[in-house]
Coordinates of C-alpha atoms (C1' of nucleotides) in Angstrom, one line a residue:
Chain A
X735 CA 0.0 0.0 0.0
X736 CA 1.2 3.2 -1.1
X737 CA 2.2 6.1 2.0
X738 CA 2.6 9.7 0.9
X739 CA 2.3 12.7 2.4
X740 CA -0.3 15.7 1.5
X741 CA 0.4 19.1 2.7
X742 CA 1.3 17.3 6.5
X743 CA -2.2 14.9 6.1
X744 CA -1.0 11.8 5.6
X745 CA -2.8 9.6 2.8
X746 CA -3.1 6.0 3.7
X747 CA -3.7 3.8 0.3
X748 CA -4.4 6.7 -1.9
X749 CA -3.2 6.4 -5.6
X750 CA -0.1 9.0 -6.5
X751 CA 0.1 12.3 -8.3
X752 CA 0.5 10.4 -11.4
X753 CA -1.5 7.7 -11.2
X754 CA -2.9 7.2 -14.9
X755 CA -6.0 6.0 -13.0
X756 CA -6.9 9.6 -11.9
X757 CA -10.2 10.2 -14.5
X758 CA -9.1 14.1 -13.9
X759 CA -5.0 13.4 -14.9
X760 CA -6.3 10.6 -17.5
X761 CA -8.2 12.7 -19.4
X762 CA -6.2 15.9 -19.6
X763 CA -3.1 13.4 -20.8
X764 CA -5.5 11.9 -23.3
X765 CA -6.9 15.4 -24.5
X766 CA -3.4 17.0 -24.7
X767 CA -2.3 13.6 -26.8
X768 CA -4.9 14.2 -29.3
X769 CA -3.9 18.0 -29.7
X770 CA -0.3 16.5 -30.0
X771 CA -0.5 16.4 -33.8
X772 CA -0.7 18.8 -36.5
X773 CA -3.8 17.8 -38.5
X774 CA -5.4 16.7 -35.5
X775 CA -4.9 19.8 -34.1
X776 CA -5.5 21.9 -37.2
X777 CA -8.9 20.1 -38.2
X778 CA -10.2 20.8 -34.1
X779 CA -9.1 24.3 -34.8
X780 CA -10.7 24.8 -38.0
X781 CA -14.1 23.4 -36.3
X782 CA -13.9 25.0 -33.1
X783 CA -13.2 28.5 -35.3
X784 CA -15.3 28.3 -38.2
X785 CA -18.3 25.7 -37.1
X786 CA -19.0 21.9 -38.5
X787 CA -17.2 20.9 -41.6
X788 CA -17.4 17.8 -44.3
X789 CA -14.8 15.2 -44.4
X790 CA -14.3 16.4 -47.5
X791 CA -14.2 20.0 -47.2
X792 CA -11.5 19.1 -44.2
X793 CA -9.8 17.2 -46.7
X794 CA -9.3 20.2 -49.0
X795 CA -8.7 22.4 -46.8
X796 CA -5.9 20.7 -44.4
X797 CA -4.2 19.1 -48.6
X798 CA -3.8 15.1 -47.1
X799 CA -5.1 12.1 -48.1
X800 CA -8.7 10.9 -46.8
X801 CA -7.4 7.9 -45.2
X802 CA -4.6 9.7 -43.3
X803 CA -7.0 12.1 -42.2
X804 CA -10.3 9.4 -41.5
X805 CA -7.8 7.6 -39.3
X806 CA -7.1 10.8 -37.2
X807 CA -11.0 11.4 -37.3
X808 CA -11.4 8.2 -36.0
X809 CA -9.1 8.6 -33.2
X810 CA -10.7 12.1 -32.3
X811 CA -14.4 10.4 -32.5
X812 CA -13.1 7.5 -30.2
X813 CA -11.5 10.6 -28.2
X814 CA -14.9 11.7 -27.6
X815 CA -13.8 15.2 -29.2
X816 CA -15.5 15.4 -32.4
X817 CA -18.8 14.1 -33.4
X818 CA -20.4 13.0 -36.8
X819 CA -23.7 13.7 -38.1
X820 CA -24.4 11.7 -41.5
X821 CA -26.3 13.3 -44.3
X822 CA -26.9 11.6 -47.9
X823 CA -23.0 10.3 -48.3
X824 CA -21.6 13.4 -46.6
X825 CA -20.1 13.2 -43.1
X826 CA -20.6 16.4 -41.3
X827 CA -18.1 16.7 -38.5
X828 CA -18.1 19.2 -35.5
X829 CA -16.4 19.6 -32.0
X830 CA -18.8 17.7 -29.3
X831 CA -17.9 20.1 -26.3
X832 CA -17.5 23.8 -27.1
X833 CA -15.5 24.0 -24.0
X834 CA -12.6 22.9 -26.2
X835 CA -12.4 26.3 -28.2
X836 CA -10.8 28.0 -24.3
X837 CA -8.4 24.9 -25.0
X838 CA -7.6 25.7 -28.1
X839 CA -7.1 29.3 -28.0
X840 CA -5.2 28.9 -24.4
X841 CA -2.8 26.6 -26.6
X842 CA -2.3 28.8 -29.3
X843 CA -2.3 31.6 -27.3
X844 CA 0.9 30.3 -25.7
X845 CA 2.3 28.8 -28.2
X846 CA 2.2 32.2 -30.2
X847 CA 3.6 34.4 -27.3
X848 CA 6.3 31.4 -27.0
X849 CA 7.9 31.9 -30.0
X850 CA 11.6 32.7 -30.2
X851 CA 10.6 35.9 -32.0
X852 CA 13.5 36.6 -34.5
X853 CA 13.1 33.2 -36.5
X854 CA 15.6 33.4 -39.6
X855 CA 12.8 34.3 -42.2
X856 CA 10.0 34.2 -39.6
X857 CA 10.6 37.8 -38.0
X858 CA 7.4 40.0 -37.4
X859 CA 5.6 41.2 -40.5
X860 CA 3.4 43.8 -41.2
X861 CA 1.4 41.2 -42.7
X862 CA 1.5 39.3 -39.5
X863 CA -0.3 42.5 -38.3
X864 CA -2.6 43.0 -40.4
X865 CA -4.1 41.8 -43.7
X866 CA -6.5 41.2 -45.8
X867 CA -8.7 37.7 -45.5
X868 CA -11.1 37.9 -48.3
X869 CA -13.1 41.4 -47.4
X870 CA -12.2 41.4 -44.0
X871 CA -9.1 41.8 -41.5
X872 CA -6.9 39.0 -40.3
X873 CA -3.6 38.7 -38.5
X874 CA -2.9 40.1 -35.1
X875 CA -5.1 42.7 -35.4
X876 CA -8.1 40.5 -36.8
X877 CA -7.6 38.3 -33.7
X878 CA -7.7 41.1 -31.0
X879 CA -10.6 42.9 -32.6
X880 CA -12.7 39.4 -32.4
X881 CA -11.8 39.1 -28.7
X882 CA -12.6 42.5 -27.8
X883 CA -16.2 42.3 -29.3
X884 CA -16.8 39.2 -27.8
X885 CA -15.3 40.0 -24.0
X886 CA -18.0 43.4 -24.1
X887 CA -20.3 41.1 -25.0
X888 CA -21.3 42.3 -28.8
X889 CA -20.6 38.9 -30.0
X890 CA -20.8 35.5 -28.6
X891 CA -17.4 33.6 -29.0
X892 CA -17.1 30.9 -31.6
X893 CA -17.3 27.6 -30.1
X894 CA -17.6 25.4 -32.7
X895 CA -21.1 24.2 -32.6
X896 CA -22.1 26.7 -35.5
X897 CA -21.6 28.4 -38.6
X898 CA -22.2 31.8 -37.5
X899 CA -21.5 34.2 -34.5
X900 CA -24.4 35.5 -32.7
X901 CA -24.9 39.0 -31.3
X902 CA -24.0 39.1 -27.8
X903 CA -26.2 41.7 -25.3
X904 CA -24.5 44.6 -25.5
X905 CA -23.7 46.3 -28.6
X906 CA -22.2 49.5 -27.3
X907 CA -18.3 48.0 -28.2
X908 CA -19.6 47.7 -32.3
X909 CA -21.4 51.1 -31.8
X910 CA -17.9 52.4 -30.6
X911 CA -16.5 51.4 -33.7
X912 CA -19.4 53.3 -35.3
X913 CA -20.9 50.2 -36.6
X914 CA -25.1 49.3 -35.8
X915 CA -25.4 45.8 -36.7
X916 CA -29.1 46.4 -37.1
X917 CA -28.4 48.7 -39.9
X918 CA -26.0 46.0 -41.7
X919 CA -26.6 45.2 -45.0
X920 CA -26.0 40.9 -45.3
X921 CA -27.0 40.2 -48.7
X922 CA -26.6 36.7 -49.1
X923 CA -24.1 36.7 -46.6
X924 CA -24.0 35.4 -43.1
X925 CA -23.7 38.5 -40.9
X926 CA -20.9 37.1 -38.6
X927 CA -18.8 34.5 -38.6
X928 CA -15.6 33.5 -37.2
X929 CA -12.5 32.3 -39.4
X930 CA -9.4 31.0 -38.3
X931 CA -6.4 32.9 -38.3
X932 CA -3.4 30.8 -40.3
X933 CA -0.7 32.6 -38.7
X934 CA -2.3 32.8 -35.5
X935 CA -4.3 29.8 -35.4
X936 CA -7.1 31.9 -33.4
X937 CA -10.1 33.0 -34.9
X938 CA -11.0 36.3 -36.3
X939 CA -13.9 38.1 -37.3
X940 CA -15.5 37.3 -40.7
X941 CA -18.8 37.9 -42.7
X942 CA -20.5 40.8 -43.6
X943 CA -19.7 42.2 -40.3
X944 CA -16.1 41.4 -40.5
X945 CA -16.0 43.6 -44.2
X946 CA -17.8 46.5 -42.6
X947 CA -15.5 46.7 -39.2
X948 CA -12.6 46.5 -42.1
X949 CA -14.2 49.9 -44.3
X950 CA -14.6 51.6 -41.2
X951 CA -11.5 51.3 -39.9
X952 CA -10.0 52.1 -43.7
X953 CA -12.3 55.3 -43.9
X954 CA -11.4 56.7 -40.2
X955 CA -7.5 56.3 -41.7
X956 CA -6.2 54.3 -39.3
X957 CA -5.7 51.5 -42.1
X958 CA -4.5 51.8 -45.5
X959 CA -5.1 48.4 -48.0
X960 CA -1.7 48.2 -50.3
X961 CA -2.5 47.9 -53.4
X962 CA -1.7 44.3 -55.0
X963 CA -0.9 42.6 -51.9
X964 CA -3.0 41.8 -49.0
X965 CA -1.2 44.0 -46.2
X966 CA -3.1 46.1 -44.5
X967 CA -0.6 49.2 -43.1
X968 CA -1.4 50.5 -39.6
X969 CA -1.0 54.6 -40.7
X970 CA 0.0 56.9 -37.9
X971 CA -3.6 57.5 -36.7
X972 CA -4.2 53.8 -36.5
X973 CA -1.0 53.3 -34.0
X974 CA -2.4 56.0 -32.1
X975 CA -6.0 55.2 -32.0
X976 CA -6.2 51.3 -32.4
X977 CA -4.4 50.6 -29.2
X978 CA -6.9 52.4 -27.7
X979 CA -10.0 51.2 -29.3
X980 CA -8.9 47.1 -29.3
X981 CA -6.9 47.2 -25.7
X982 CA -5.7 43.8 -26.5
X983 CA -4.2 45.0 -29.6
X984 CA -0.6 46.5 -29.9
X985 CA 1.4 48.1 -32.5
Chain B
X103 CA 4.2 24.2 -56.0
X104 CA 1.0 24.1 -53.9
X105 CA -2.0 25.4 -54.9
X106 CA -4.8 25.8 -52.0
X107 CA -7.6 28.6 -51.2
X108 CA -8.3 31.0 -48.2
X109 CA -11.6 32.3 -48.2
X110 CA -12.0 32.9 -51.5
X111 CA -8.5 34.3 -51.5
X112 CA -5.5 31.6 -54.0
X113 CA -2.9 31.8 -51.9
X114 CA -0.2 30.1 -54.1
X115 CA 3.2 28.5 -52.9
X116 CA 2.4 29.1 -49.3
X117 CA 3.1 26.4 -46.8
X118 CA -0.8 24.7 -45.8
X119 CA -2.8 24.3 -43.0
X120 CA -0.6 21.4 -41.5
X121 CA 2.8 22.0 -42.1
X122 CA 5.2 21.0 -39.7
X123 CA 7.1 24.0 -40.3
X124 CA 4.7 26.7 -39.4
X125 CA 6.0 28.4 -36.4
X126 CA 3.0 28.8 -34.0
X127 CA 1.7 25.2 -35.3
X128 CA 4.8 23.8 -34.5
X129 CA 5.0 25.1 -31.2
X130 CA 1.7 24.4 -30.1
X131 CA 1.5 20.8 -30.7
X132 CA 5.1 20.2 -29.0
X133 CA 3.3 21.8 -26.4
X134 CA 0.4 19.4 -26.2
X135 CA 3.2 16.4 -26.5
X136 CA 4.7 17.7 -23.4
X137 CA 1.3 17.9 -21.7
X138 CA 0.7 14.3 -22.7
X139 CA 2.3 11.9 -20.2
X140 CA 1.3 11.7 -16.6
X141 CA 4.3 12.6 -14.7
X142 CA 5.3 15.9 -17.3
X143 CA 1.6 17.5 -16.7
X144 CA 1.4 16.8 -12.9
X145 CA 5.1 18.2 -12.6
X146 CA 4.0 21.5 -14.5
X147 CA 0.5 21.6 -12.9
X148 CA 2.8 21.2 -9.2
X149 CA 4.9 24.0 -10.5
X150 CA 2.6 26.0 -12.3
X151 CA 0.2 26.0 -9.0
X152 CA 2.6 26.1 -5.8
X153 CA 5.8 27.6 -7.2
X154 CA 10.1 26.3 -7.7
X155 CA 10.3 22.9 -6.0
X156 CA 13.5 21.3 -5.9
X157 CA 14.3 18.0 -8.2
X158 CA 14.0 16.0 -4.8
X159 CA 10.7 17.0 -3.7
X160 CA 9.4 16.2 -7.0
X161 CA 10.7 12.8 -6.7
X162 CA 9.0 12.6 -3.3
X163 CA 5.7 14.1 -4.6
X164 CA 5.4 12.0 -7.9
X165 CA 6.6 8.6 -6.1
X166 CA 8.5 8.4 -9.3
X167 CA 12.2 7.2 -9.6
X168 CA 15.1 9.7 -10.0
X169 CA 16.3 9.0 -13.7
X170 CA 12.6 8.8 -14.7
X171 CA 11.6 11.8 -13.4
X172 CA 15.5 13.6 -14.7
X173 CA 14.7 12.4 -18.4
X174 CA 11.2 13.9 -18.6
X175 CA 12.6 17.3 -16.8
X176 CA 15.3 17.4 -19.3
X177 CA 12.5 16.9 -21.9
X178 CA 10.5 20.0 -20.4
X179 CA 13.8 22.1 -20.1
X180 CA 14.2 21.4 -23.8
X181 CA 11.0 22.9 -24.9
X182 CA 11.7 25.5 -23.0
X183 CA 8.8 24.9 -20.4
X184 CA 11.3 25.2 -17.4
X185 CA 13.9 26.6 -16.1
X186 CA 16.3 25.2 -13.5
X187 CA 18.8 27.1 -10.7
X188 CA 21.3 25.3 -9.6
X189 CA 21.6 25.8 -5.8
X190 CA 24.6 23.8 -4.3
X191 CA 23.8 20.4 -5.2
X192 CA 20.0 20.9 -5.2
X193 CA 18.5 21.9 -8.6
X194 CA 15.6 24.0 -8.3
X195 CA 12.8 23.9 -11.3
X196 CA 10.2 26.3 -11.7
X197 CA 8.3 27.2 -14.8
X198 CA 9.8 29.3 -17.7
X199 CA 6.7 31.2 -18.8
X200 CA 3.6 32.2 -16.6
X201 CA 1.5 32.2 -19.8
X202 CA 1.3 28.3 -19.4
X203 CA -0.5 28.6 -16.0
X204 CA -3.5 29.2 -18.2
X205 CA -3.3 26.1 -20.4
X206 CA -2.4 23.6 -17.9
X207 CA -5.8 25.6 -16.5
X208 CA -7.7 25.3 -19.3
X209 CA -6.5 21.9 -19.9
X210 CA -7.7 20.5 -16.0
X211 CA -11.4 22.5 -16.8
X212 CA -12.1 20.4 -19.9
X213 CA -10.8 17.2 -18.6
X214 CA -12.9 17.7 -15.4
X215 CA -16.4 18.9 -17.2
X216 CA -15.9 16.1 -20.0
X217 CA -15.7 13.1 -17.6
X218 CA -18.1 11.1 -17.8
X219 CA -20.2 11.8 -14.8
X220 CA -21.0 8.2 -13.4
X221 CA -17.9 5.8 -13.8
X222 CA -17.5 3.0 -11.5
X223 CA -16.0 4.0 -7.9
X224 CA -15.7 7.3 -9.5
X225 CA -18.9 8.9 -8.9
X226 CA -19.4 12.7 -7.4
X227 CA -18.6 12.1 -3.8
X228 CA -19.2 14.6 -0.6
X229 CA -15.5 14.7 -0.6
X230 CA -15.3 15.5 -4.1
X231 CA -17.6 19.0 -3.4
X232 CA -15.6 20.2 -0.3
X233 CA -12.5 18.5 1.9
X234 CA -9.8 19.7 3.9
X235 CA -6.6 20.0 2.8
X236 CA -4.2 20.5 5.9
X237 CA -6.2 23.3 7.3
X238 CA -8.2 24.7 4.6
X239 CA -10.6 23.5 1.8
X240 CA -10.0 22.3 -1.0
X241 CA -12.1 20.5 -3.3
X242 CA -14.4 22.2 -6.0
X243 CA -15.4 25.1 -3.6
X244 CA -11.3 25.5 -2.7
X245 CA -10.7 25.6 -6.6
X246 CA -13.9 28.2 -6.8
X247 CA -12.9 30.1 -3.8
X248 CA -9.4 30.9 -5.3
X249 CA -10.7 31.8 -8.6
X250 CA -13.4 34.1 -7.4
X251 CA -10.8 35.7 -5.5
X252 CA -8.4 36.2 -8.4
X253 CA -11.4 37.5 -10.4
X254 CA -12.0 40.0 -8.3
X255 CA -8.7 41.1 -7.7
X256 CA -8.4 40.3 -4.1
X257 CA -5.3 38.0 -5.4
X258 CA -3.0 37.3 -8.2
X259 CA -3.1 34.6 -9.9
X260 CA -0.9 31.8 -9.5
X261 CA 2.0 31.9 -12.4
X262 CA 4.7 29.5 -10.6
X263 CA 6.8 31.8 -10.5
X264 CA 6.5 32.8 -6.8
X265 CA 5.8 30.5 -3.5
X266 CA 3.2 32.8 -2.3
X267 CA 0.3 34.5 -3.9
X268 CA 0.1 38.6 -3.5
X269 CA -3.0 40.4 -2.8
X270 CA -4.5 42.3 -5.8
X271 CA -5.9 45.4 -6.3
X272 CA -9.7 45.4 -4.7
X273 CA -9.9 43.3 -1.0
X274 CA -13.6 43.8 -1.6
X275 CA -13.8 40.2 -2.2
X276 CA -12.4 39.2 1.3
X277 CA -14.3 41.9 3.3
X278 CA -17.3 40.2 1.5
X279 CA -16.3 37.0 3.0
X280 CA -15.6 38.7 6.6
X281 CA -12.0 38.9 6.1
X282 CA -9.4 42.2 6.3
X283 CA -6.4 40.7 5.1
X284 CA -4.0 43.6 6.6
X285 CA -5.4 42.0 10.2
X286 CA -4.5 38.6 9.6
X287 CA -2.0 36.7 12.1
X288 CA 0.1 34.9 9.8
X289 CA 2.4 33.6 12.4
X290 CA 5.5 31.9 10.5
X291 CA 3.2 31.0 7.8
X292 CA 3.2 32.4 4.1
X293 CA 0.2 34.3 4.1
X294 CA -1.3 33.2 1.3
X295 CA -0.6 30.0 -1.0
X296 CA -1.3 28.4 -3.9
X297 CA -2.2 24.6 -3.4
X298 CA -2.6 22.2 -6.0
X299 CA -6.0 20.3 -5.9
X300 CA -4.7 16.7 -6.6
X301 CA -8.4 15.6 -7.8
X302 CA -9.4 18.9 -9.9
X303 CA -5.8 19.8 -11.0
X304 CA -6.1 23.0 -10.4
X305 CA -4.8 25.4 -7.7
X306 CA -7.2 26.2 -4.5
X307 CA -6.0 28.5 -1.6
X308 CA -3.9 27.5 1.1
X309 CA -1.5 29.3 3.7
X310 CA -2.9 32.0 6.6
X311 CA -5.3 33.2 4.5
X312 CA -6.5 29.7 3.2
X313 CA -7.1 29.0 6.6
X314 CA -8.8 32.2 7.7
X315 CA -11.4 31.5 5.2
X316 CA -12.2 28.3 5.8
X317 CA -12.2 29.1 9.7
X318 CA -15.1 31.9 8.4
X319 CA -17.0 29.8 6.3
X320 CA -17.4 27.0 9.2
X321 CA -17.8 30.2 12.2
X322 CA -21.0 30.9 9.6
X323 CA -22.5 27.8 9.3
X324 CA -22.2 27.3 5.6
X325 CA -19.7 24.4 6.2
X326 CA -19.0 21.4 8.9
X327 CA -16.1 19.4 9.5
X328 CA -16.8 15.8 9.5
X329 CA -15.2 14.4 12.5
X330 CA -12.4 11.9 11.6
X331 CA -12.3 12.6 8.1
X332 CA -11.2 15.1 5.9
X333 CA -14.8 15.6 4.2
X334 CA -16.5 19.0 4.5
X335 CA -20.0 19.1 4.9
X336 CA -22.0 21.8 2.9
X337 CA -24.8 22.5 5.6
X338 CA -27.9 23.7 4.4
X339 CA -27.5 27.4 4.4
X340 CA -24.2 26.7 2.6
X341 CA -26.2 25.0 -0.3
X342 CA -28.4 28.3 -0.1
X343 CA -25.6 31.0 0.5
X344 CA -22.4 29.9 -1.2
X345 CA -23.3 29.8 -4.8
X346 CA -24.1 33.4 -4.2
X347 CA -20.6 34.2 -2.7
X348 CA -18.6 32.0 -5.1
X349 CA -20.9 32.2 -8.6
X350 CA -18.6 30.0 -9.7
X351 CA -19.4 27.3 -6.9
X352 CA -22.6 25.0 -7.4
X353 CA -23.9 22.7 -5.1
Chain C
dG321 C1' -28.8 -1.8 -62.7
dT322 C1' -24.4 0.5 -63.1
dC323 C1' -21.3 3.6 -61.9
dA324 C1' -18.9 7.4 -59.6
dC325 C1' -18.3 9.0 -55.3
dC326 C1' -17.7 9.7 -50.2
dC327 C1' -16.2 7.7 -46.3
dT328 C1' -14.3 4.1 -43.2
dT329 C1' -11.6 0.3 -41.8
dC330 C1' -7.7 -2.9 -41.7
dA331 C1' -2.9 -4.6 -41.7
dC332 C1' 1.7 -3.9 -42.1
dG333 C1' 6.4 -1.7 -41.8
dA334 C1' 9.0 2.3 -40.4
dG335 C1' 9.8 5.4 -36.9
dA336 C1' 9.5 7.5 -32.4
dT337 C1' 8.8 7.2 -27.2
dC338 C1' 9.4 5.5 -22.7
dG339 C1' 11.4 3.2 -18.4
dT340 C1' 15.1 0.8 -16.4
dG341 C1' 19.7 0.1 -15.0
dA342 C1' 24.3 1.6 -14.8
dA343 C1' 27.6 5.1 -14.7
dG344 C1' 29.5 9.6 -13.8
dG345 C1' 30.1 14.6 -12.2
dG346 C1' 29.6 17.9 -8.8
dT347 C1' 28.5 19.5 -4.0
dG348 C1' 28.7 19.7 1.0
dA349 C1' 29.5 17.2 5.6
dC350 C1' 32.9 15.4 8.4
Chain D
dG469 C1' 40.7 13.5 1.9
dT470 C1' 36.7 10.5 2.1
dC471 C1' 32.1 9.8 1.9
dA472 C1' 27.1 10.4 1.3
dC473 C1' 24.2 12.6 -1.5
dC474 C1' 21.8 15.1 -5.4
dC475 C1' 21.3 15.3 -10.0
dT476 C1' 22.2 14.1 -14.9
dT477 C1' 23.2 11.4 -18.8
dC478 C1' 23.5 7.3 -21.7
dA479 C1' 22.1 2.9 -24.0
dC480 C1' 19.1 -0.7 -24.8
dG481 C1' 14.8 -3.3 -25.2
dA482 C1' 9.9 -3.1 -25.0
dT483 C1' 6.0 -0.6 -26.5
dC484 C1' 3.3 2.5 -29.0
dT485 C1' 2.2 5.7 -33.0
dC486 C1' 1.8 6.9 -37.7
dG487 C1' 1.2 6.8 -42.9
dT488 C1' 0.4 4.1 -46.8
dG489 C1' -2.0 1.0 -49.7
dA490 C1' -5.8 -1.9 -50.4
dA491 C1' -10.3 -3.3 -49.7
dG492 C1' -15.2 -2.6 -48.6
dG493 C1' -19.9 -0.5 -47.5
dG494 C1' -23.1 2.8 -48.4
dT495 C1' -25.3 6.7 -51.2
dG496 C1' -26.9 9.3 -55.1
dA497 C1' -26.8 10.2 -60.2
dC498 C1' -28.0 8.4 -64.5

DNA sequence: GTCACCCTTCACGAGATCGTGAAGGGTGAC
DNA sequence: GTCACCCTTCACGATCTCGTGAAGGGTGAC
């Protein structure tokens, strides 16, 4: 029988720290496993970020072979992770707990601030700043501005389950950008989503909200698009004023 | 040369989704594969909750042989998780970044909310709720307790970096539970501690303060000490009056 | 019915990971 | 100096993981 000590209570016939027996330690060492991978990890981001995907639209998007990528489906299925809903000869995947997006985002969160920051070839861009994804802003700034609508509550954070971002209760943070999301114009479009960052591997803010935050922000001048790339410069006003409106945002 | 698209966006002869080489990618899942063995997660969560301990009192805590234990620190150390100091012919670890305070957090949530609820000789005990741990609770309302108070501001956060936790900004949060911190008789003890919940994985509050509270909570009536064990009773105007004190506490 | 297509599973070989046991370096006590 | 002690490293064998290629089941188009 096993004698430790706890803090000065002894603990008679208790298990140890590490015993892979504790359901808590088990399954945080089974979930961080799973994670452990890049296309594991890359298809969980890409449904946490931007909602439920097809095997095959996973397939395209992550450029590996279905079998290589069914197995690690399999394994994320049996992981109790992922979940598949069939329709016709589609399989439509999505994350089963949208607590894992906090997982996610802590993990890449880390992982970003980790890095040795003057890679050769990988030092800070301006396009790691800011660009252009489709019609709306990505990079650093993308992220931030995402986060800060969702922690004053204008948007509910992605978690996976869905295809698009709700409004959250209080819209004052989008008004301060002099945006009224009642007055957007959608078209076709879906009026929020999120879409994953590919530098960052967080999600920013897409849709037809995503492209108005973008004009606005390029009509107050505090971002400029460069022509025939998809940079988008911070100008003077915007590293004055951006900091200030996107606290999580720097530089 | 690879041919993929973003959004709508061609993005020609970049790097996808999943390769090995992208930085943040990269880092993030030789993260998660540190995270993914028993003894490298419970060292980090020890670190990460209570502070530096010294190679030795690892050994003792983990119940793990010497070597095994050296190769997975060298591992961590490595990846840059850790740091050592060398003190005479003690090493002292502690963690390299406080940023991963949050994961190992994040990580110890999920794994907690996504066990299944019922397993054999694993369901939600009394002891599971609320226990002692040397003199004050731990348990889900220890691991609640300490993250109301760092939500608040009454304390900061447990990083790993320091042995004892520092008050924060507002003590509104302890006057709320009866408490003026600048009146508490610490004797030799640290005032207040971090203390790592070894069912939960996450940090609840120990030392003076740890104490003080718990002494409060039981002077009220919300909680009862079990004579001869360890278990704290939630008495009956705890189950009404604690979820109000600690939103983050239930039942 | 026939076919193309989407998805899943299986088995095998290459590669990586892990724990043990043994050895070695450096420190402090005496 | 001698010794006990703390820590680190190394090498090897057992074990697990992963990607490929092939095969098979089920669905919808025609």
């Amino acid at each position: 029988m096993l004698q430790a000590t706890l803090n000065g209570d002894s603990v008679t016939g208790v298990a140890g720290w590490t015993d892979p027996e504790e359901p808590v330690l088990a399954s945080a060492t089974a979930l961080a496993a799973e994670l452990a991978d890049p296309i594991r990890l890359t298809a969980l981001q890409l449904l946490a970020a931007e909602g439920p995907h097809t095997m095959s639209r996973l397939v395209a998007a992550l450029e590996v072979s279905a079998p290589r990528l069914g197995n690690h489906l399999a394994r994320l299925r049996a992981a109790g992770l992922v979940e598949v809903e069939h329709a016709g000869r589609h399989a439509i995947y999505r994350i089963a707990r949208p607590g894992l997006a906090d997982v996610l985002a802590a993990l890449s969160r880390y992982a970003g601030d980790a890095l040795p920051t003057a890679r050769p070839g990988r030092e800070v861009t301006a396009d790691d700043i800011a660009h252009t994804c489709y019609d709306h802003a990505a990079g650093r700034l993308g992220v931030a501005l995402l986060g800060h609508l969702v922690e004053r509550g204008a948007l509910t954070a992605p978690d996976g389950r869905d295809e698009e971002l709700a409004l959250g209760p209080d819209p004052a943070a989008l008004a301060a950008l002099g945006i009224d999301p009642a007055a957007l114009d959608t078209g076709r479009r879906k009026p929020a989503t999120a879409c994953l960052d590919r530098i960052h591997r967080l999600p920013h803010l897409g849709g037809a909200l995503g492209a108005r935050v973008l004009d606005r922000l390029v009509e107050q001048g505090l971002l400029a698009r460069e022509e025939g790339t998809r940079v988008l410069v911070v100008t003077a006003a915007g590293r004055r004023d951006l900091p200030r409106m996107v606290p999580t945002f720097s530089v």
